[in-house]
């Protein structure tokens, strides 16, 4: 029982990170109808930018952890958003009216470009970050097993909840959110009521990238290491989460993220840690076969 | 006669070898209802698509002028700029609402000029800045006004896709009106409506012309509607304008009758004999 609760906490933490990345996949799919395969690498870039920002802050002598965390969060969100915007601008927008597969291929290319760019610029070795957030709480103990909730897990979960709340409000209540939903339903018609579709799509990429960079920062704090290749696996898992939740659905992406996090953690805890990725991707296959629209997705209606 | 709001000059639209609109010139006047009629395939919808930026015309000019003297060359503008700056709104033959959004949201999303003041303020809106809230309230007021006008006020929070067909058509016009258009282009607004509904539509369109001062350009096959409400009718056939004038004149024009009903064999023989 204690062991299970501990795995539950670990799974939700991991799932929050996947969920934040999955939002980017599902949002872009909803509006443009393409899978942005470079999104995982945007997450990786976000983690690297956070690491660099930490080192710069330390060099400047700012060592108060909460303040440093806050500055790093803002800096890496802003810079990663710029990456997201640029990727859309140079790799997808010129192909918007091309055949359907073109932006997808371009996305795979962009993913390889980003990976190699970081590998060349930052080196291929794993970059460590000494643990910044220490401590935690022991929730309860029993059977020689203490269930612990560390401060870093609290930070991850609370940040995720806060971002999700803000983001849901943005989509549901603001002008930008309405424009995004209108674009999702009918791009042409959205333009005809005066929505600047290109700008809305750009902002979608910017927001997706900013959320991914938060996930990158969380990943960096949680695991303490980054390398140029983390984007691939995290990206594909977040994509699995988006598919599981129903691609195009925002709450679906979040729920899917948490579920994938839980499945992976539980599998590692009770079966074998080597095969945790197999478990996550088996889910992808099972969902695609038996539940192609995911948990909260709408079936695609062919327009006649 | 009022000043022109839209001048179509020598418009030609070719799709490969097909000439959908051929050297068409047409004037739409301010605060008038102009009807565009003609058999299927005459190029009416193509003309609409050129006006609203769906197509870039092969040749020709589309000059839209506002009453304050500003003018726009529509063939050079992006779609959303035509809607937002030149203020041309349109509806479709097959209804294109944002089906998953509520009626109110459908009307809010169209109000760019009201919310423009708040456009940079999405972030501020998140934190509830007063300027944004005020613009938002104005937008909601206008949306409710138009919902009232089309008799859908009590369904404001239902998804648009759940409305019956006739109501969807009305909502589509209301959404177009929320963009505060100078020119409203309606593609077969009476299609699929019953007699009572199309009589209501007539009253509504006249009210838009008289009370809101919006010029209307409409494509319609229902001659009852066309003859009753139009101030001016242009008839297209095979991409060419074959008649242009007041309803009474157009109705009796032999070329129009020929285009719609065809020509008797003996008339063809006569015409050939006279050559």
PDB file of C-alpha atoms in Angstrom, chain A residues 97 165-200 203 207 298 303-304, chain B residues 52-54 78-81 83-84 88-92 94 96-101 105 108-112 115-116 118-120 122-123 125-127 132 136 172 175 179:
ATOM      1  CA  UNK A  97      -0.988  25.292 -48.571  1.00  0.00           C
ATOM      2  CA  UNK A 165      -5.766  26.689 -14.964  1.00  0.00           C
ATOM      3  CA  UNK A 166      -4.373  29.802 -16.598  1.00  0.00           C
ATOM      4  CA  UNK A 167      -4.253  28.124 -19.957  1.00  0.00           C
ATOM      5  CA  UNK A 168      -7.826  26.787 -19.741  1.00  0.00           C
ATOM      6  CA  UNK A 169      -8.985  30.277 -18.830  1.00  0.00           C
ATOM      7  CA  UNK A 170      -7.113  31.684 -21.796  1.00  0.00           C
ATOM      8  CA  UNK A 171      -8.746  29.237 -24.187  1.00  0.00           C
ATOM      9  CA  UNK A 172     -12.221  29.546 -22.714  1.00  0.00           C
ATOM     10  CA  UNK A 173     -12.510  33.218 -21.951  1.00  0.00           C
ATOM     11  CA  UNK A 174     -10.116  35.470 -23.835  1.00  0.00           C
ATOM     12  CA  UNK A 175     -10.235  36.801 -27.353  1.00  0.00           C
ATOM     13  CA  UNK A 176      -7.129  34.854 -28.311  1.00  0.00           C
ATOM     14  CA  UNK A 177      -8.715  31.660 -26.988  1.00  0.00           C
ATOM     15  CA  UNK A 178     -11.897  32.265 -28.960  1.00  0.00           C
ATOM     16  CA  UNK A 179      -9.857  32.953 -32.074  1.00  0.00           C
ATOM     17  CA  UNK A 180      -7.942  29.732 -31.528  1.00  0.00           C
ATOM     18  CA  UNK A 181     -11.125  27.735 -31.174  1.00  0.00           C
ATOM     19  CA  UNK A 182     -12.625  29.387 -34.243  1.00  0.00           C
ATOM     20  CA  UNK A 183      -9.485  28.540 -36.239  1.00  0.00           C
ATOM     21  CA  UNK A 184      -9.672  24.989 -34.985  1.00  0.00           C
ATOM     22  CA  UNK A 185     -13.193  24.613 -36.349  1.00  0.00           C
ATOM     23  CA  UNK A 186     -12.897  26.373 -39.696  1.00  0.00           C
ATOM     24  CA  UNK A 187      -9.725  28.158 -40.781  1.00  0.00           C
ATOM     25  CA  UNK A 188     -11.250  29.745 -43.888  1.00  0.00           C
ATOM     26  CA  UNK A 189     -14.319  30.996 -42.100  1.00  0.00           C
ATOM     27  CA  UNK A 190     -12.186  32.342 -39.261  1.00  0.00           C
ATOM     28  CA  UNK A 191     -10.320  34.489 -41.784  1.00  0.00           C
ATOM     29  CA  UNK A 192     -13.639  35.691 -43.187  1.00  0.00           C
ATOM     30  CA  UNK A 193     -14.822  37.044 -39.856  1.00  0.00           C
ATOM     31  CA  UNK A 194     -11.574  38.979 -39.601  1.00  0.00           C
ATOM     32  CA  UNK A 195      -9.312  36.687 -37.565  1.00  0.00           C
ATOM     33  CA  UNK A 196      -5.643  36.937 -38.483  1.00  0.00           C
ATOM     34  CA  UNK A 197      -5.151  33.210 -38.931  1.00  0.00           C
ATOM     35  CA  UNK A 198      -1.379  33.334 -39.385  1.00  0.00           C
ATOM     36  CA  UNK A 199      -0.968  35.283 -36.177  1.00  0.00           C
ATOM     37  CA  UNK A 200      -3.250  32.932 -34.260  1.00  0.00           C
ATOM     38  CA  UNK A 203       0.678  32.295 -31.051  1.00  0.00           C
ATOM     39  CA  UNK A 207       2.187  29.066 -26.175  1.00  0.00           C
ATOM     40  CA  UNK A 298     -14.311  13.806 -31.144  1.00  0.00           C
ATOM     41  CA  UNK A 303     -17.329  17.330 -44.569  1.00  0.00           C
ATOM     42  CA  UNK A 304     -19.394  16.666 -47.640  1.00  0.00           C
TER      43      UNK A 304
ATOM     44  CA  UNK B  52     -13.994  38.139 -50.238  1.00  0.00           C
ATOM     45  CA  UNK B  53     -10.456  37.108 -51.148  1.00  0.00           C
ATOM     46  CA  UNK B  54     -10.956  33.347 -51.574  1.00  0.00           C
ATOM     47  CA  UNK B  78      -5.598  39.170 -47.441  1.00  0.00           C
ATOM     48  CA  UNK B  79      -8.891  37.559 -46.501  1.00  0.00           C
ATOM     49  CA  UNK B  80      -8.893  38.656 -42.902  1.00  0.00           C
ATOM     50  CA  UNK B  81      -7.992  42.223 -43.884  1.00  0.00           C
ATOM     51  CA  UNK B  83     -13.187  41.335 -43.387  1.00  0.00           C
ATOM     52  CA  UNK B  84     -11.523  43.523 -40.777  1.00  0.00           C
ATOM     53  CA  UNK B  88     -16.886  42.992 -46.270  1.00  0.00           C
ATOM     54  CA  UNK B  89     -18.772  40.123 -44.655  1.00  0.00           C
ATOM     55  CA  UNK B  90     -20.251  37.066 -46.294  1.00  0.00           C
ATOM     56  CA  UNK B  91     -22.334  33.986 -45.716  1.00  0.00           C
ATOM     57  CA  UNK B  92     -22.228  30.700 -47.571  1.00  0.00           C
ATOM     58  CA  UNK B  94     -23.937  25.766 -47.075  1.00  0.00           C
ATOM     59  CA  UNK B  96     -20.429  27.577 -42.063  1.00  0.00           C
ATOM     60  CA  UNK B  97     -20.844  28.350 -38.397  1.00  0.00           C
ATOM     61  CA  UNK B  98     -18.347  27.455 -35.687  1.00  0.00           C
ATOM     62  CA  UNK B  99     -20.544  24.534 -34.725  1.00  0.00           C
ATOM     63  CA  UNK B 100     -18.769  23.660 -31.483  1.00  0.00           C
ATOM     64  CA  UNK B 101     -18.927  27.180 -30.073  1.00  0.00           C
ATOM     65  CA  UNK B 105     -19.180  33.036 -28.942  1.00  0.00           C
ATOM     66  CA  UNK B 108     -18.090  37.533 -30.229  1.00  0.00           C
ATOM     67  CA  UNK B 109     -15.402  36.041 -32.393  1.00  0.00           C
ATOM     68  CA  UNK B 110     -16.564  38.211 -35.291  1.00  0.00           C
ATOM     69  CA  UNK B 111     -16.221  41.488 -33.429  1.00  0.00           C
ATOM     70  CA  UNK B 112     -12.695  42.433 -34.217  1.00  0.00           C
ATOM     71  CA  UNK B 115     -12.195  44.182 -29.444  1.00  0.00           C
ATOM     72  CA  UNK B 116      -9.350  45.596 -31.493  1.00  0.00           C
ATOM     73  CA  UNK B 118      -8.050  45.133 -26.539  1.00  0.00           C
ATOM     74  CA  UNK B 119      -6.087  43.116 -29.071  1.00  0.00           C
ATOM     75  CA  UNK B 120      -2.675  43.509 -27.503  1.00  0.00           C
ATOM     76  CA  UNK B 122      -4.751  39.134 -24.177  1.00  0.00           C
ATOM     77  CA  UNK B 123      -2.271  38.920 -21.356  1.00  0.00           C
ATOM     78  CA  UNK B 125      -7.250  40.284 -20.209  1.00  0.00           C
ATOM     79  CA  UNK B 126      -5.989  37.257 -18.342  1.00  0.00           C
ATOM     80  CA  UNK B 127      -5.389  39.472 -15.360  1.00  0.00           C
ATOM     81  CA  UNK B 132     -10.348  44.734 -21.724  1.00  0.00           C
ATOM     82  CA  UNK B 136     -15.583  42.662 -23.777  1.00  0.00           C
ATOM     83  CA  UNK B 172     -24.845  33.261 -39.885  1.00  0.00           C
ATOM     84  CA  UNK B 175     -22.448  36.846 -37.208  1.00  0.00           C
ATOM     85  CA  UNK B 179     -18.232  42.429 -38.079  1.00  0.00           C
TER      86      UNK B 179
END
